[in-house]
């Protein structure tokens, strides 16, 4: 709703009231229509101010309404009525003015913002465009290049930048509503014609065609199949080339296409999923809203290799004091240099001072005695980690949380080696840890709710998408990756090439296919794991039996490449070839193709034609099937958790919503049918055997994703 008051005798003050972000629901739109009319028809009112309650102007259209039949007054005529008003209307912007919220403000004649406010048109990130006139008014106000940048990226700008761009007329450090009322009084009676943005022509821009061509190319490259950024460019082009009314018509047409697209549904699902994972729960019944995190002022990182360095940077950037411990002197010196460099570059980008003094380096574990939380990132070796955890338990003050960054070891086993297992959780970061958005917070059966709450809160402070998951081999992300990679290997055996597999996955929207990714992260990583699992058998055995290990189909292709010293980019050779070790441009390698030919011949395999469809079905459905197992095992609380993990940590294209959402879109019956089909063809591949949850869901009529919970058993913290 919207509340109306008369202030300073002759200013009509309209306050949007719809907590928490004053989204423009039907009731709010109706409230605005009514109160604007009331203010305009009151002869005592000389000007009008629109603000939002609780320090936030407006978070835009109510996204929850998009899934239903929209009722209430539409936004476009409502904003048009404000712009056409014969009394000045001033927007008082505190907190956020986003999407429809900024479009509403652009319909006002003046905009006053608090210095801490953020403004933007983020519709593109929801698969939409600013379709309440934003795509037509913003270019008229700030010019085509700046509007293109804001609308195609959806980025939020600070009040200072908004002032510089000309989006707002004044910025205040004081009470915004008071400033806006004062301003409204000062402009009462002035001509409003120059303030009606829709009546302006777009500022002239030389080489308009070249500009649009360039931006379109850039957008197509970075959008990786997303349609909204392209529609955003088209809408701004309409603003630049057509009269306002025709531009609005184009905006409407483009929005109509986007609004009902699967991509918009997927992106809006992601928006809510990212918020839903914050409402975590544990098998014990402990939950986000009943578990109080411990304050963390000082943290420690043990082991300053690849991961420890990034984790130190991520912690220091949140303003924490960090004790960074590394036993090897040379490593310590190198780490200090690398961490300082990362902090300096990060601070420069964000325009703040680098937190160099926030990090204290030591070779001695005793230095962590008074920290509140430790993150261990030493080598992936259970004996070493156990020793480190025992040392930490002896050294740290009582109550210090002990977190491990292990990728695959048993968090619960580590916990059981300490006197206080309730203080132990996994904090599984992804490389590079100061950049990658994802954090899996892994709880064991004995982890306390407080430990989980603390790790989740710290993750949020570091700007991570933090997801609480149970303890099992590979946790959620890496566990699902295993069948995906295995299927890719099997496809090579059957006739595919790394190029074909990668192309299919990249066209689907992954930034990198499985083989380019494997070259980047190093083939030796998986080799070490497979050796540890007793799967790697040296030798030249041939035939089908050589490819069955531990009772199931196994492809030794990755091991054979490692035996050749082909570890990927770092050695200049892997699934592709590179100009030199460390170089990043992958080129097709004829050696690899003849190696695959010889391998197939040795094992009696006949190459067949494999198309993109099969690549996608085999790799993605195997991954999704594991996701269903994970849900059934209770390792992830819901499909949103899995989807957030895949979108923020594994390059799953956001406009496809995540693997579980994608399965829902494709249709669960179809996924089941294809898995059954491939399982019949490859009976020795257990991960193609459809999960019982998938079968149950299909049997119960394939309920929509938000109803899957009813078919899922209770949460577990361990398999
Ligand atoms: C054909 C039809 C024509 C239509 C015309 C088009 C109009 C327009 O162009 C389209 C739009 O405006 S598109 C919209 C463009 N606008 C955007 O994209 C802005 C989206 N919002 C944001 O970016 C952030 O919420 C803020 C920065 C506003 C606050 O951040 P913060 O302080 O960290 O808070 P938080 O944790 O993020 O959210 C708190 C709670 O509020 C919820 N909620 C939030 N916004 C909502 C909304 N618009 N709606 C509903 N709910 C919304 C959120 O889900 C959460 O509830 P939950 O129960 O926990 O899930
Ligand atoms: N590299 C990745 O992509 C990645 C991703 C997620 C998780 N992880 C996990 O993070 C952990 C660290 O991996 P990494 O890649 O950073 O390893 P790394 O080999 O780069 O670094 C490990 C560091 O720990 C130091 N160290 C060993 N024993 C120590 C001790 N007792 N005290 C202090 N320092 C000690 C080593 O000197 C080395 O500098 C592993 O458990 C790994 O599984 C790695």
PDB file of C-alpha atoms in Angstrom, residues 280-282 284-294 448-454 457:
ATOM      1  CA  UNK A 280      19.411 -23.720   6.282  1.00  0.00           C
ATOM      2  CA  UNK A 281      18.419 -26.561   8.536  1.00  0.00           C
ATOM      3  CA  UNK A 282      20.182 -29.614   9.963  1.00  0.00           C
ATOM      4  CA  UNK A 284      18.850 -32.464  14.288  1.00  0.00           C
ATOM      5  CA  UNK A 285      16.138 -29.902  13.547  1.00  0.00           C
ATOM      6  CA  UNK A 286      18.511 -26.985  14.189  1.00  0.00           C
ATOM      7  CA  UNK A 287      17.808 -24.110  11.839  1.00  0.00           C
ATOM      8  CA  UNK A 288      19.092 -20.767  10.693  1.00  0.00           C
ATOM      9  CA  UNK A 289      16.546 -18.847  12.740  1.00  0.00           C
ATOM     10  CA  UNK A 290      17.105 -20.662  16.012  1.00  0.00           C
ATOM     11  CA  UNK A 291      20.922 -20.944  15.911  1.00  0.00           C
ATOM     12  CA  UNK A 292      22.984 -17.979  16.982  1.00  0.00           C
ATOM     13  CA  UNK A 293      26.375 -17.528  15.328  1.00  0.00           C
ATOM     14  CA  UNK A 294      29.422 -16.785  17.498  1.00  0.00           C
ATOM     15  CA  UNK A 448      26.929 -27.892  16.607  1.00  0.00           C
ATOM     16  CA  UNK A 449      24.251 -25.623  15.120  1.00  0.00           C
ATOM     17  CA  UNK A 450      26.305 -22.711  16.420  1.00  0.00           C
ATOM     18  CA  UNK A 451      29.357 -23.860  14.437  1.00  0.00           C
ATOM     19  CA  UNK A 452      27.254 -24.108  11.261  1.00  0.00           C
ATOM     20  CA  UNK A 453      25.598 -20.742  11.922  1.00  0.00           C
ATOM     21  CA  UNK A 454      29.012 -19.128  12.436  1.00  0.00           C
ATOM     22  CA  UNK A 457      27.471 -16.064   8.604  1.00  0.00           C
TER      23      UNK A 457
END
